[in-house]
mmCIF file of C-alpha atoms in Angstrom:
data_model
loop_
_atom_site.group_PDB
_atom_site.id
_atom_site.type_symbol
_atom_site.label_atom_id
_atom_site.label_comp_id
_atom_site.label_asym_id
_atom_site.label_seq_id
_atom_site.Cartn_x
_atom_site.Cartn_y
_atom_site.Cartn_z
ATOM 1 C CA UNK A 278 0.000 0.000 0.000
ATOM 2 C CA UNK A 279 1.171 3.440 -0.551
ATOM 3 C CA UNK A 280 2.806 5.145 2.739
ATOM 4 C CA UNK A 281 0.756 8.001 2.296
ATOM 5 C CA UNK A 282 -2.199 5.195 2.690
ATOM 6 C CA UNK A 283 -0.946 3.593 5.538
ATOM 7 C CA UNK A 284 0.629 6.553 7.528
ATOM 8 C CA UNK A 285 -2.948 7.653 7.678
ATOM 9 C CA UNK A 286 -4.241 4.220 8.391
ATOM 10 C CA UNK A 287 -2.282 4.207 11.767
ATOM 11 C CA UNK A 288 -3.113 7.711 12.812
ATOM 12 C CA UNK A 289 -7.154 6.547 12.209
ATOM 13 C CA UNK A 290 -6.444 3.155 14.320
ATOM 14 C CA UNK A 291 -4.561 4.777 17.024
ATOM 15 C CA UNK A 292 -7.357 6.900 17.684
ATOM 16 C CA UNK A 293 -10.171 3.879 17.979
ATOM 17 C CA UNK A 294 -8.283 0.784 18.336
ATOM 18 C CA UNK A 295 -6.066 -0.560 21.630
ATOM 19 C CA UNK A 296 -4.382 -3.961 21.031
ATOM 20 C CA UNK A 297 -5.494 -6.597 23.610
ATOM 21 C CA UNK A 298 -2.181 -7.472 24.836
ATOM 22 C CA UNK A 299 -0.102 -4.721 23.617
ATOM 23 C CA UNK A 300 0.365 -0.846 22.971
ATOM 24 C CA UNK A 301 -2.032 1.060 20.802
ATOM 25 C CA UNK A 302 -1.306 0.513 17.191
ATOM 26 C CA UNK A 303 0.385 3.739 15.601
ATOM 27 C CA UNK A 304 3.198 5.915 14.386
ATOM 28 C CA UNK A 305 4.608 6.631 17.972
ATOM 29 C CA UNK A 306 6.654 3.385 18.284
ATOM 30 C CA UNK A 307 4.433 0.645 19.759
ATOM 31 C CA UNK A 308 4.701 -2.305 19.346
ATOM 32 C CA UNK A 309 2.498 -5.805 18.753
ATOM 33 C CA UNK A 310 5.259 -7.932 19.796
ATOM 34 C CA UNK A 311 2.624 -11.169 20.465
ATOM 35 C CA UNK A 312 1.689 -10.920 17.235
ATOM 36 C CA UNK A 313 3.235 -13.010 13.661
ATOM 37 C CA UNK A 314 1.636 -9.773 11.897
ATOM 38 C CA UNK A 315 -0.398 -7.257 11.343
ATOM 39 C CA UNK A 316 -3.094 -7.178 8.583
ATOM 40 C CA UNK A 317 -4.869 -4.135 7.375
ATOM 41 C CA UNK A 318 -8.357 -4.767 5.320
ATOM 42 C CA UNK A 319 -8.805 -2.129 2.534
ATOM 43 C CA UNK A 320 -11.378 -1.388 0.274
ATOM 44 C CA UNK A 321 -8.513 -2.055 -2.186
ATOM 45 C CA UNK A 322 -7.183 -5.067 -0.651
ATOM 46 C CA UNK A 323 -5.335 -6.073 2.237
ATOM 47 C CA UNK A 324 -1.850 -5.005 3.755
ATOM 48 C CA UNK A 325 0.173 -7.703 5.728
ATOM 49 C CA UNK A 326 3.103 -6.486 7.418
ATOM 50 C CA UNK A 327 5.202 -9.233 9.524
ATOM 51 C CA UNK A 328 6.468 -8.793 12.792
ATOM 52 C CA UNK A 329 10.021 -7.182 13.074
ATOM 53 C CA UNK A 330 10.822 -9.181 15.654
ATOM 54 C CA UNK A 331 11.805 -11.981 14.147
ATOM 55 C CA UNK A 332 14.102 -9.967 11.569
ATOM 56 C CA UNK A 333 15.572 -8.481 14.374
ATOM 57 C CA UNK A 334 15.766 -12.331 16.219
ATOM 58 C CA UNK A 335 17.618 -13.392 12.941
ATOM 59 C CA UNK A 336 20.401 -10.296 13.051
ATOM 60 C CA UNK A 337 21.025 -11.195 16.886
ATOM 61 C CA UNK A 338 21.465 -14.817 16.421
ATOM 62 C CA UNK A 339 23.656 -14.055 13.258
ATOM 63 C CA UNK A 340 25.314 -11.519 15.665
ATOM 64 C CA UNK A 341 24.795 -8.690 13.009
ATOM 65 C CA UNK A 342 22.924 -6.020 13.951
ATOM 66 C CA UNK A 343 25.011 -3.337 12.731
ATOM 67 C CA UNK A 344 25.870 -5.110 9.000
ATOM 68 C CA UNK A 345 25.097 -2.989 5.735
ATOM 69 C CA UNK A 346 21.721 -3.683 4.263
ATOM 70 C CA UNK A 347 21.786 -6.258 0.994
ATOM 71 C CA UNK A 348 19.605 -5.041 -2.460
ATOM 72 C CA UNK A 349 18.987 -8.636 -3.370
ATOM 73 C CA UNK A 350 18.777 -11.733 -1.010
ATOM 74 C CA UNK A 351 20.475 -14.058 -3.070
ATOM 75 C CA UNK A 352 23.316 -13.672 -5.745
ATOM 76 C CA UNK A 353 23.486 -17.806 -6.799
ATOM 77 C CA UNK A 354 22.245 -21.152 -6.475
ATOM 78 C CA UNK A 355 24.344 -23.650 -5.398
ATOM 79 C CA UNK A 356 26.365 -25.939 -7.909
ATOM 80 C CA UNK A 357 27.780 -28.951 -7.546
ATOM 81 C CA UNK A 358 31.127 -28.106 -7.360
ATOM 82 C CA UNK A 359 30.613 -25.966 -4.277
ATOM 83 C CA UNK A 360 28.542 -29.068 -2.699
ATOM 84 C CA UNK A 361 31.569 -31.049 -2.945
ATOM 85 C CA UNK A 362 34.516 -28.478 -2.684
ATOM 86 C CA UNK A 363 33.286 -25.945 0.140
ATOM 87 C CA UNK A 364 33.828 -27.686 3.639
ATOM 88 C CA UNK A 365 31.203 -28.172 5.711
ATOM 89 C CA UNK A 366 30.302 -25.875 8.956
ATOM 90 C CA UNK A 367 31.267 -27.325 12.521
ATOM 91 C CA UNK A 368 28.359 -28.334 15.128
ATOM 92 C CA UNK A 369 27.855 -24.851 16.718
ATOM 93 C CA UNK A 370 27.560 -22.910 12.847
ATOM 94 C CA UNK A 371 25.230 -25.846 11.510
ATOM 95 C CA UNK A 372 22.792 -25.428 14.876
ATOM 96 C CA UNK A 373 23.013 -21.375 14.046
ATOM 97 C CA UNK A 374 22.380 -21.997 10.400
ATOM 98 C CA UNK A 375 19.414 -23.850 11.210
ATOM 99 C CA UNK A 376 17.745 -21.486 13.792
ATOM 100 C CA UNK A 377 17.868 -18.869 11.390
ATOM 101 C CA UNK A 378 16.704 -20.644 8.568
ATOM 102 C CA UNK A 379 13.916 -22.004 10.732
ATOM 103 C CA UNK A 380 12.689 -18.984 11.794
ATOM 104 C CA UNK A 381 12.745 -16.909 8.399
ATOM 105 C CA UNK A 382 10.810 -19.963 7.113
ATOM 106 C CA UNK A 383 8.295 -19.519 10.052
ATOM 107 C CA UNK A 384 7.512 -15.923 8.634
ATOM 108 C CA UNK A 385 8.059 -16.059 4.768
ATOM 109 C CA UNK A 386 3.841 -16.362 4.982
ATOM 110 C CA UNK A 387 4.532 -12.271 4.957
ATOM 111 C CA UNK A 388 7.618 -12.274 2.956
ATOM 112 C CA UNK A 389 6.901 -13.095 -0.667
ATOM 113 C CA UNK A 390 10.204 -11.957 -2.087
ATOM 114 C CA UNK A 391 11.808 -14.564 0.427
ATOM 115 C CA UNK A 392 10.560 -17.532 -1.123
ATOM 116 C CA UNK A 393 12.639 -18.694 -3.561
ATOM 117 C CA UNK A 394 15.769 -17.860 -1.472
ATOM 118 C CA UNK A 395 14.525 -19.608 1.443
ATOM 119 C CA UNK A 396 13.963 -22.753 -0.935
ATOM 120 C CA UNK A 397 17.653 -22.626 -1.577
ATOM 121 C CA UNK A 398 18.838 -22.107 1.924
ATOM 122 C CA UNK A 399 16.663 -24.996 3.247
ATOM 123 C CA UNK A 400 18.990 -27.347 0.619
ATOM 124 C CA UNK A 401 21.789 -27.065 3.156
ATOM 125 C CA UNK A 402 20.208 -27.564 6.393
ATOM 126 C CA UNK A 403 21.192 -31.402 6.639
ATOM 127 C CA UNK A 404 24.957 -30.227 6.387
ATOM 128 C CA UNK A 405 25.491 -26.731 5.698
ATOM 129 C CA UNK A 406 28.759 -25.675 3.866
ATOM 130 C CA UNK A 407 30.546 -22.646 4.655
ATOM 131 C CA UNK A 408 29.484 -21.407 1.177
ATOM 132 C CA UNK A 409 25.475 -21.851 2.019
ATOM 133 C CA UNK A 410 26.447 -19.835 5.290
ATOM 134 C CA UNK A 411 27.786 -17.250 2.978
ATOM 135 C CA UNK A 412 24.383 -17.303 1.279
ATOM 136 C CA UNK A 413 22.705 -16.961 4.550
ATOM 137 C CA UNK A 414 24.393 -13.727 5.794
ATOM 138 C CA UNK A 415 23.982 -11.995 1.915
ATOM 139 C CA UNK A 416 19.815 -13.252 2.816
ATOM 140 C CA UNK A 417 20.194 -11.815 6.633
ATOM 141 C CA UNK A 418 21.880 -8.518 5.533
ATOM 142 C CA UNK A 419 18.827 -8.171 2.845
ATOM 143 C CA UNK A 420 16.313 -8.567 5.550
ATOM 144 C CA UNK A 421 18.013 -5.265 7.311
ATOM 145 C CA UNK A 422 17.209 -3.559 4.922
ATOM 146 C CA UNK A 423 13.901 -4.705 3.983
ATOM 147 C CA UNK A 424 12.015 -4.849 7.190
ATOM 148 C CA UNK A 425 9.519 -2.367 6.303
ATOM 149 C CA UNK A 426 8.471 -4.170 3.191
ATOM 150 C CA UNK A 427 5.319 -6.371 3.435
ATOM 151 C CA UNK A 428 2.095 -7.990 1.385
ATOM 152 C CA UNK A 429 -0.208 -6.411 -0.325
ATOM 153 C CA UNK A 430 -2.973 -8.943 -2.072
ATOM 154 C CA UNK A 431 -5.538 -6.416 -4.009
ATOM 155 C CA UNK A 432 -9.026 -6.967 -3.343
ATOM 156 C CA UNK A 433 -10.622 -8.928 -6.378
ATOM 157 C CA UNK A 434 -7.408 -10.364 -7.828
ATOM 158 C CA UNK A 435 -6.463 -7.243 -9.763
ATOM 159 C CA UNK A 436 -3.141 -5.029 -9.367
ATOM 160 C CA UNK A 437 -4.975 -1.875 -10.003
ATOM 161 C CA UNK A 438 -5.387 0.979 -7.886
#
C-alpha cells in the first residue's frame, strides 16, 4: 500500500483501536510484539506487514545487527562443485544456520520476495557448507534492509489501484 495510505491508516487506528495485549497501534513506536503480523483490510485489498521481531531475532542470532543492508537476497544457487569443494560448517555454525533458517521460514507467509531464497537455503540444512552460510548472511543482511516491506494482495485479484 502506498505510505501516504498507511501513515494515515495508523493515525485513524490509534485513535479507535487498543491492542489486547499490547500498545495502541500507531506511528509513535508501539509495538504488537505477540503478534506473527499485522493485517490491514482495505477497500482495495489487504496489507500484511510481519512482525520485526523476528528480523531483528535473525540479526542477533547471526550476531549482526550493525551489517550494511543487501539489495537482493540471493546472488546464486548452489552448484555442484561448491557441494563437494566448500567444507562443511562445525556443530555450533550448523545449529546457528538452522535457527535462522527455521525462523525466516516460520515468517516467509509475509515475505513473498523470500521464497525462492529460502527454498535454496533450506537445501543445506542437513549439512550446511561454509558457502550456504555465505548465502545466509547476503539473505540476513537483505532482511536489514527490507524490514519495512510487506504484502499487499488487491481486493478482487487485480493489481490496479
Amino acid at each position: 500500500a502506498p505510505e501516504t495510505q498507511m501513515d494515515w491508516f495508523k493515525t485513524e487506528m490509534s485513535e479507535r483501536v487498543e491492542l489486547k495485549w499490547s500498545d495502541p497501534i500507531g506511528n509513535d513506536g508501539s509495538t504488537y510484539s505477540h503478534l506473527k503480523c499485522v493485517r490491514w483490510r482495505l477497500p482495495k485489498g489487504t496489507w500484511s506487514l510481519g512482525n520485526a521481531k523476528y528480523t531483528d531475532h535473525i540479526l542477533t542470532v547471526m550476531n549482526m545487527q550493525d551489517c550494511r543492508p543487501a539489495p537482493t537476497p540471493i546472488t546464486c544457487t548452489r552448484s555442484r562443485e561448491e557441494l563437494e569443494e566448500s567444507p562443511r560448517v562445525d556443530a555450533a555454525g550448523t545449529i546457528q544456520y538452522r535457527t535462522v533458517v527455521g525462523i525466516a521460514r516460520h515468517s516467509r507467509v509475509h515475505r513473498g520476495d523470500c521464497n525462492v531464497t529460502l527454498k535454496e537455503l533450506s537445501h543445506g540444512l542437513a549439512a550446511p557448507t561454509e558457502a550456504d552460510v555465505v548465502r545466509l548472511k547476503r539473505f540476513v543482511r537483505y532482511l536489514k534492509g527490507s524490514v519495512e516491506l510487506g504484502l499487499w494482495i488487491p481486493a478482487g485479484g487485480t493489481n490496479e489501484n
